[in-house]
């Protein structure tokens, strides 16, 4: 899997990773806007989540079949991604919002990027750029404004614990996506997404009991911002864009940006969700939310424009693909850099990748 690249190609790989991460954030951010009309039509939030994950798993079955050898090569990785990055995030998030305000739960869940930075630095003992650390802090501050956390401050220890669980599962999303490309038996990131969603769908089926839902609602119409449209339109958007496209681009982007930077960029999801709710659902966007969105953008920009430690000669701290020695060559260091939601908020549409 090693691929020597000349230094002039480095920015292009980083740019591609950023573009994929942005596409993922936009796609994930639209999940709540698509889910809200279905929930208002009569489907429960948990059944909407099951529809989202299971529909995406079915859509990705051809990819799963094509990469069926991945089940034998890295079964633990695929199982972990399905349990943490798919089922775990959603289960913890919904458990949290049943006890604490959604804005608070969303903010705590998006502590994932700072937690990820701490894990990489203190557990994996890898270098973290100052830009990534500062960007994470600025982005979380902005998120507090986006979700208007002050409107629903309340302390329920168990609810907070569930929200922290969602944040930890989000960390697993980025770490497992990155781990799939490493080791002696790397797995295609598309296979990680396909099997993760498939495993997540099986787990969610046990807990959500989809046979109890009235799925005939999908054959009717729903209302979005006063306009009637076929229910299958938001359902298809939620499955194909907010899940299939979001997971595929998100997992691939981690290899180009590194988990910490990709995690900070992912904070844009909350901003996208709020803006889409304003445009498509007619929900009010206040000055604090606008200011918070700008802070999130600033944090993401600071993180992704920071120079990678690998370029500065810290390749010894960054393992390279294929199980190469930590003291790999300059080309290997370059490779590490270039290839490394219905939970609804207080205004019923701000969602995370776990809703």
CSV table of C-alpha atoms in Angstrom, one decimal:
chain,number,residue,atom,x,y,z
A,1,UNK,CA,0.0,0.0,0.0
A,2,UNK,CA,3.0,2.3,0.2
A,3,UNK,CA,3.0,5.1,-2.2
A,4,UNK,CA,5.9,7.5,-2.5
A,5,UNK,CA,4.8,11.0,-3.3
A,6,UNK,CA,6.7,14.0,-4.1
A,7,UNK,CA,6.2,17.0,-1.7
A,8,UNK,CA,4.4,19.1,-4.4
A,9,UNK,CA,1.6,16.6,-4.3
A,10,UNK,CA,1.1,16.9,-0.6
A,11,UNK,CA,-1.4,19.8,-0.6
A,12,UNK,CA,-3.5,18.0,-3.2
A,13,UNK,CA,-4.0,15.0,-1.0
A,14,UNK,CA,-4.8,17.3,2.0
A,15,UNK,CA,-7.2,19.3,-0.2
A,16,UNK,CA,-9.0,16.1,-1.3
A,17,UNK,CA,-9.3,15.0,2.3
A,18,UNK,CA,-10.8,18.3,3.3
A,19,UNK,CA,-13.2,18.3,0.4
A,20,UNK,CA,-14.4,14.8,1.4
A,21,UNK,CA,-14.7,15.8,5.1
A,22,UNK,CA,-16.8,18.8,4.1
A,23,UNK,CA,-19.0,16.7,1.9
A,24,UNK,CA,-19.4,14.3,4.8
A,25,UNK,CA,-20.3,17.1,7.3
A,26,UNK,CA,-22.9,18.6,4.9
A,27,UNK,CA,-24.4,15.2,4.3
A,28,UNK,CA,-24.6,14.3,8.0
A,29,UNK,CA,-25.9,17.7,8.8
A,30,UNK,CA,-28.9,17.2,6.6
A,31,UNK,CA,-30.2,14.1,8.4
A,32,UNK,CA,-32.3,16.0,10.9
A,33,UNK,CA,-33.9,18.2,8.2
A,34,UNK,CA,-34.9,15.0,6.3
A,35,UNK,CA,-36.0,13.1,9.4
A,36,UNK,CA,-38.2,15.8,11.0
A,37,UNK,CA,-41.1,15.5,8.4
A,38,UNK,CA,-41.1,11.7,8.8
A,39,UNK,CA,-41.3,12.0,12.6
A,40,UNK,CA,-44.1,14.6,12.4
A,41,UNK,CA,-45.9,12.2,10.1
A,42,UNK,CA,-46.0,9.6,12.8
A,43,UNK,CA,-42.8,7.5,12.8
A,44,UNK,CA,-40.9,7.4,16.0
A,45,UNK,CA,-37.4,8.8,16.2
A,46,UNK,CA,-35.9,5.3,16.8
A,47,UNK,CA,-37.8,3.9,13.8
A,48,UNK,CA,-36.5,6.7,11.6
A,49,UNK,CA,-33.0,5.9,12.7
A,50,UNK,CA,-33.5,2.2,12.0
A,51,UNK,CA,-34.8,3.1,8.5
A,52,UNK,CA,-31.8,5.3,7.9
A,53,UNK,CA,-29.2,2.8,8.9
A,54,UNK,CA,-30.9,-0.3,7.5
A,55,UNK,CA,-31.6,1.4,4.2
A,56,UNK,CA,-28.0,2.5,3.9
A,57,UNK,CA,-26.8,-1.0,4.8
A,58,UNK,CA,-29.0,-2.5,2.0
A,59,UNK,CA,-27.7,0.1,-0.5
A,60,UNK,CA,-24.1,-0.8,0.3
A,61,UNK,CA,-24.6,-4.6,0.1
A,62,UNK,CA,-22.9,-4.7,-3.3
A,63,UNK,CA,-19.8,-3.1,-1.7
A,64,UNK,CA,-20.0,-5.5,1.2
A,65,UNK,CA,-20.1,-8.5,-1.2
A,66,UNK,CA,-17.2,-7.2,-3.3
A,67,UNK,CA,-15.1,-6.8,-0.1
A,68,UNK,CA,-16.4,-9.9,1.6
A,69,UNK,CA,-12.8,-11.0,2.3
A,70,UNK,CA,-12.6,-8.1,4.8
A,71,UNK,CA,-14.8,-10.2,7.2
A,72,UNK,CA,-11.9,-12.7,7.5
A,73,UNK,CA,-9.1,-10.2,7.4
A,74,UNK,CA,-10.3,-7.7,10.1
A,75,UNK,CA,-13.5,-9.0,11.8
A,76,UNK,CA,-12.8,-7.2,15.0
A,77,UNK,CA,-12.4,-3.8,13.2
A,78,UNK,CA,-15.6,-4.2,11.4
A,79,UNK,CA,-17.5,-5.3,14.5
A,80,UNK,CA,-16.1,-2.4,16.5
A,81,UNK,CA,-17.1,0.1,13.8
A,82,UNK,CA,-20.6,-1.2,13.6
A,83,UNK,CA,-21.0,-1.3,17.4
A,84,UNK,CA,-19.3,2.0,18.2
A,85,UNK,CA,-19.5,4.3,15.1
A,86,UNK,CA,-23.0,3.3,14.1
A,87,UNK,CA,-25.1,1.6,16.8
A,88,UNK,CA,-23.2,3.0,19.8
A,89,UNK,CA,-23.4,6.7,18.9
A,90,UNK,CA,-27.1,6.5,18.2
A,91,UNK,CA,-28.0,4.4,21.2
A,92,UNK,CA,-26.1,6.7,23.6
A,93,UNK,CA,-27.3,9.9,21.9
A,94,UNK,CA,-31.0,8.9,22.2
A,95,UNK,CA,-30.6,7.7,25.8
A,96,UNK,CA,-29.0,11.1,26.5
A,97,UNK,CA,-31.8,13.2,25.0
A,98,UNK,CA,-34.4,11.3,26.9
A,99,UNK,CA,-32.9,12.8,30.1
A,100,UNK,CA,-31.2,16.1,29.2
A,101,UNK,CA,-31.9,18.9,26.7
A,102,UNK,CA,-31.0,18.0,23.1
A,103,UNK,CA,-28.7,21.0,22.7
A,104,UNK,CA,-26.7,20.0,25.8
A,105,UNK,CA,-26.5,16.4,24.6
A,106,UNK,CA,-25.4,17.5,21.2
A,107,UNK,CA,-22.7,19.8,22.6
A,108,UNK,CA,-21.4,17.0,24.9
A,109,UNK,CA,-21.3,14.5,22.0
A,110,UNK,CA,-19.2,17.0,20.0
A,111,UNK,CA,-16.6,16.9,22.7
A,112,UNK,CA,-15.5,13.9,20.7
A,113,UNK,CA,-12.8,15.9,18.7
A,114,UNK,CA,-11.1,17.2,21.9
A,115,UNK,CA,-11.3,13.7,23.4
A,116,UNK,CA,-9.8,12.3,20.3
A,117,UNK,CA,-6.9,14.7,20.4
A,118,UNK,CA,-6.3,13.8,24.0
A,119,UNK,CA,-6.4,10.1,23.1
A,120,UNK,CA,-4.0,10.5,20.3
A,121,UNK,CA,-1.6,12.6,22.3
A,122,UNK,CA,-1.6,10.9,25.7
A,123,UNK,CA,-2.5,7.3,24.9
A,124,UNK,CA,-1.1,6.7,21.4
A,125,UNK,CA,1.7,9.2,22.2
A,126,UNK,CA,1.6,10.8,18.7
A,127,UNK,CA,2.3,14.5,18.0
A,128,UNK,CA,-0.7,16.8,17.7
A,129,UNK,CA,-0.5,20.1,15.9
A,130,UNK,CA,-1.2,23.3,17.8
A,131,UNK,CA,-3.7,24.2,15.1
A,132,UNK,CA,-5.7,21.0,15.7
A,133,UNK,CA,-5.9,21.6,19.4
A,134,UNK,CA,-6.8,25.3,19.1
A,135,UNK,CA,-9.3,24.6,16.4
A,136,UNK,CA,-11.0,22.0,18.5
A,137,UNK,CA,-11.4,24.4,21.4
A,138,UNK,CA,-12.7,27.2,19.2
A,139,UNK,CA,-15.1,24.8,17.4
A,140,UNK,CA,-16.6,23.5,20.7
A,141,UNK,CA,-17.1,27.1,21.9
A,142,UNK,CA,-18.9,27.9,18.6
A,143,UNK,CA,-21.1,24.8,19.0
A,144,UNK,CA,-22.2,26.0,22.4
A,145,UNK,CA,-23.6,29.0,20.6
A,146,UNK,CA,-25.1,27.1,17.7
A,147,UNK,CA,-27.1,24.8,19.9
A,148,UNK,CA,-27.9,27.7,22.3
A,149,UNK,CA,-26.9,25.5,25.3
A,150,UNK,CA,-27.9,28.2,27.8
A,151,UNK,CA,-31.5,27.7,26.9
A,152,UNK,CA,-31.6,24.2,28.4
A,153,UNK,CA,-29.0,23.9,31.0
A,154,UNK,CA,-29.8,21.1,33.4
A,155,UNK,CA,-27.8,18.4,35.1
A,156,UNK,CA,-28.8,14.8,35.1
A,157,UNK,CA,-25.8,12.6,35.8
A,158,UNK,CA,-27.0,9.6,33.9
A,159,UNK,CA,-28.0,11.8,30.9
A,160,UNK,CA,-24.6,13.4,30.8
A,161,UNK,CA,-23.0,10.0,31.1
A,162,UNK,CA,-24.9,8.8,28.1
A,163,UNK,CA,-23.9,11.9,26.1
A,164,UNK,CA,-20.3,11.3,27.0
A,165,UNK,CA,-20.7,7.8,25.8
A,166,UNK,CA,-21.8,9.1,22.5
A,167,UNK,CA,-18.7,11.3,22.4
A,168,UNK,CA,-16.5,8.3,23.1
A,169,UNK,CA,-18.2,6.4,20.3
A,170,UNK,CA,-17.6,9.2,18.0
A,171,UNK,CA,-13.9,9.0,18.8
A,172,UNK,CA,-14.1,5.3,17.9
A,173,UNK,CA,-15.6,6.4,14.5
A,174,UNK,CA,-12.4,8.3,13.6
A,175,UNK,CA,-9.9,5.9,15.2
A,176,UNK,CA,-11.4,2.8,13.6
A,177,UNK,CA,-11.7,4.5,10.2
A,178,UNK,CA,-8.0,5.3,10.5
A,179,UNK,CA,-7.0,1.8,11.8
A,180,UNK,CA,-8.6,0.1,8.9
A,181,UNK,CA,-6.0,1.4,6.5
A,182,UNK,CA,-3.1,0.2,8.8
A,183,UNK,CA,-1.5,-3.0,9.8
A,184,UNK,CA,-0.5,-6.0,7.8
A,185,UNK,CA,-4.1,-6.6,6.6
A,186,UNK,CA,-5.6,-3.2,5.7
A,187,UNK,CA,-9.2,-3.0,4.8
A,188,UNK,CA,-10.7,-0.7,2.1
A,189,UNK,CA,-12.5,2.2,3.9
A,190,UNK,CA,-15.6,1.5,1.7
A,191,UNK,CA,-15.8,-2.0,3.2
A,192,UNK,CA,-15.5,-0.5,6.7
A,193,UNK,CA,-18.5,1.7,6.1
A,194,UNK,CA,-20.5,-1.1,4.4
A,195,UNK,CA,-20.0,-3.7,7.1
A,196,UNK,CA,-20.2,-1.1,9.9
A,197,UNK,CA,-23.7,-0.1,8.7
A,198,UNK,CA,-24.7,-3.7,8.2
A,199,UNK,CA,-23.7,-4.6,11.7
A,200,UNK,CA,-25.3,-1.5,13.1
A,201,UNK,CA,-28.5,-2.3,11.4
A,202,UNK,CA,-28.6,-5.8,12.9
A,203,UNK,CA,-28.0,-4.4,16.4
A,204,UNK,CA,-30.6,-1.6,16.0
A,205,UNK,CA,-33.2,-4.1,14.8
A,206,UNK,CA,-33.0,-5.9,18.2
A,207,UNK,CA,-33.6,-2.7,20.1
A,208,UNK,CA,-36.0,-0.7,17.9
A,209,UNK,CA,-38.4,-3.5,16.9
A,210,UNK,CA,-39.2,-2.1,13.4
A,211,UNK,CA,-42.0,-4.5,12.9
A,212,UNK,CA,-44.1,-2.3,15.3
A,213,UNK,CA,-43.9,0.8,13.1
A,214,UNK,CA,-46.5,1.9,10.6
A,215,UNK,CA,-44.4,1.9,7.4
A,216,UNK,CA,-47.4,2.6,5.3
A,217,UNK,CA,-46.7,6.3,6.1
A,218,UNK,CA,-43.9,6.2,3.6
A,219,UNK,CA,-46.4,5.7,0.8
A,220,UNK,CA,-48.1,9.0,1.7
A,221,UNK,CA,-47.1,12.6,1.9
A,222,UNK,CA,-45.3,14.7,4.5
A,223,UNK,CA,-45.1,18.4,5.2
A,224,UNK,CA,-41.9,20.4,5.1
A,225,UNK,CA,-42.1,24.1,5.9
A,226,UNK,CA,-45.7,24.2,4.8
A,227,UNK,CA,-45.2,22.3,1.5
A,228,UNK,CA,-46.4,18.8,0.9
A,229,UNK,CA,-44.1,16.3,-0.7
A,230,UNK,CA,-43.9,12.5,-1.0
A,231,UNK,CA,-42.6,10.9,2.1
A,232,UNK,CA,-40.2,8.8,0.1
A,233,UNK,CA,-38.2,12.0,-0.9
A,234,UNK,CA,-36.9,12.9,2.6
A,235,UNK,CA,-36.6,9.1,3.4
A,236,UNK,CA,-34.4,8.6,0.3
A,237,UNK,CA,-32.3,11.7,1.1
A,238,UNK,CA,-31.8,10.5,4.6
A,239,UNK,CA,-30.6,7.1,3.5
A,240,UNK,CA,-28.6,7.9,0.4
A,241,UNK,CA,-27.2,11.3,1.2
A,242,UNK,CA,-27.2,11.7,5.0
A,243,UNK,CA,-26.0,8.1,5.6
A,244,UNK,CA,-24.5,6.4,2.6
A,245,UNK,CA,-22.6,9.4,1.1
A,246,UNK,CA,-21.9,10.8,4.6
A,247,UNK,CA,-20.2,7.6,5.9
A,248,UNK,CA,-18.3,6.8,2.8
A,249,UNK,CA,-16.8,10.2,2.4
A,250,UNK,CA,-16.2,10.6,6.1
A,251,UNK,CA,-14.3,7.3,6.5
A,252,UNK,CA,-12.2,8.0,3.4
A,253,UNK,CA,-11.4,11.6,4.5
A,254,UNK,CA,-9.8,10.3,7.8
A,255,UNK,CA,-7.0,8.7,5.8
A,256,UNK,CA,-6.0,12.1,4.2
A,257,UNK,CA,-6.5,14.4,7.1
A,258,UNK,CA,-5.7,12.2,10.2
A,259,UNK,CA,-8.4,11.5,12.8
A,260,UNK,CA,-7.9,14.7,14.9
A,261,UNK,CA,-8.2,17.1,12.0
A,262,UNK,CA,-11.1,15.2,10.5
A,263,UNK,CA,-12.8,15.2,13.8
A,264,UNK,CA,-12.6,19.0,14.1
A,265,UNK,CA,-13.9,19.5,10.6
A,266,UNK,CA,-16.8,17.2,11.5
A,267,UNK,CA,-18.1,19.8,13.9
A,268,UNK,CA,-19.4,21.6,10.9
A,269,UNK,CA,-22.3,19.1,10.9
A,270,UNK,CA,-24.1,21.0,13.6
A,271,UNK,CA,-23.8,24.3,11.7
A,272,UNK,CA,-25.0,22.7,8.5
A,273,UNK,CA,-28.0,21.2,10.4
A,274,UNK,CA,-28.9,24.5,11.8
A,275,UNK,CA,-28.6,26.4,8.5
A,276,UNK,CA,-30.6,23.7,6.6
A,277,UNK,CA,-33.3,23.9,9.3
A,278,UNK,CA,-33.5,27.7,8.7
A,279,UNK,CA,-33.7,27.4,5.0
A,280,UNK,CA,-35.8,24.3,4.5
A,281,UNK,CA,-37.9,24.2,7.7
A,282,UNK,CA,-38.3,27.9,8.4
A,283,UNK,CA,-36.7,27.7,11.8
A,284,UNK,CA,-35.3,31.0,13.2
A,285,UNK,CA,-31.5,31.5,13.2
A,286,UNK,CA,-30.5,33.9,15.9
A,287,UNK,CA,-27.4,36.1,16.2
A,288,UNK,CA,-25.7,33.7,18.7
A,289,UNK,CA,-26.1,30.8,16.3
A,290,UNK,CA,-24.6,32.9,13.4
A,291,UNK,CA,-21.7,33.9,15.6
A,292,UNK,CA,-21.3,30.3,16.8
A,293,UNK,CA,-21.3,29.0,13.2
A,294,UNK,CA,-18.5,31.4,12.3
A,295,UNK,CA,-16.5,30.2,15.3
A,296,UNK,CA,-16.9,26.6,14.2
A,297,UNK,CA,-15.8,27.5,10.7
A,298,UNK,CA,-12.8,29.3,12.2
A,299,UNK,CA,-11.9,26.3,14.3
A,300,UNK,CA,-12.1,23.9,11.4
A,301,UNK,CA,-10.0,26.2,9.3
A,302,UNK,CA,-7.4,26.5,12.0
A,303,UNK,CA,-7.2,22.7,12.3
A,304,UNK,CA,-7.0,21.8,8.7
A,305,UNK,CA,-4.5,24.5,7.7
A,306,UNK,CA,-2.0,23.5,10.5
A,307,UNK,CA,1.2,21.8,9.3
A,308,UNK,CA,1.3,18.1,9.9
A,309,UNK,CA,4.0,16.9,12.5
A,310,UNK,CA,4.9,14.3,9.9
A,311,UNK,CA,6.1,17.0,7.5
A,312,UNK,CA,8.2,18.6,10.2
A,313,UNK,CA,10.2,15.4,10.7
A,314,UNK,CA,8.0,13.8,13.4
A,315,UNK,CA,7.5,10.7,11.3
A,316,UNK,CA,8.9,8.5,14.0
A,317,UNK,CA,5.8,9.1,16.1
A,318,UNK,CA,3.4,8.3,13.2
A,319,UNK,CA,3.1,4.6,12.1
A,320,UNK,CA,2.8,4.2,8.4
A,321,UNK,CA,0.5,2.0,6.3
A,322,UNK,CA,1.3,-1.7,5.9
A,323,UNK,CA,3.0,-1.9,9.3
A,324,UNK,CA,6.1,0.0,8.3
A,325,UNK,CA,8.5,0.9,11.1
A,326,UNK,CA,7.7,4.0,13.1
A,327,UNK,CA,11.1,5.4,11.9
A,328,UNK,CA,10.0,5.1,8.2
A,329,UNK,CA,11.4,7.0,5.3
A,330,UNK,CA,10.4,10.5,4.3
A,331,UNK,CA,8.1,9.0,1.6
A,332,UNK,CA,6.3,7.0,4.3
A,333,UNK,CA,5.9,10.1,6.4
A,334,UNK,CA,4.3,11.8,3.4
A,335,UNK,CA,2.0,8.9,2.9
A,336,UNK,CA,0.8,9.2,6.4
A,337,UNK,CA,-0.2,12.8,5.6
A,338,UNK,CA,-1.7,12.1,2.2
A,339,UNK,CA,-3.3,8.7,2.8
A,340,UNK,CA,-3.5,8.3,6.3
A,341,UNK,CA,-29.6,11.8,13.4
A,342,UNK,CA,-34.3,11.4,14.7
A,343,UNK,CA,-32.5,13.1,17.6
A,344,UNK,CA,-33.8,16.6,17.1
A,345,UNK,CA,-32.8,19.7,19.0
A,346,UNK,CA,-34.8,22.3,20.8
A,347,UNK,CA,-36.0,23.4,17.4
A,348,UNK,CA,-36.4,19.8,16.2
A,349,UNK,CA,-33.8,19.6,13.5
A,350,UNK,CA,-30.2,20.0,14.7
A,351,UNK,CA,-28.7,16.5,14.6
A,352,UNK,CA,-25.5,14.6,14.8
A,353,UNK,CA,-24.2,11.6,13.0
A,354,UNK,CA,-25.7,9.6,15.8
A,355,UNK,CA,-29.3,10.7,15.5
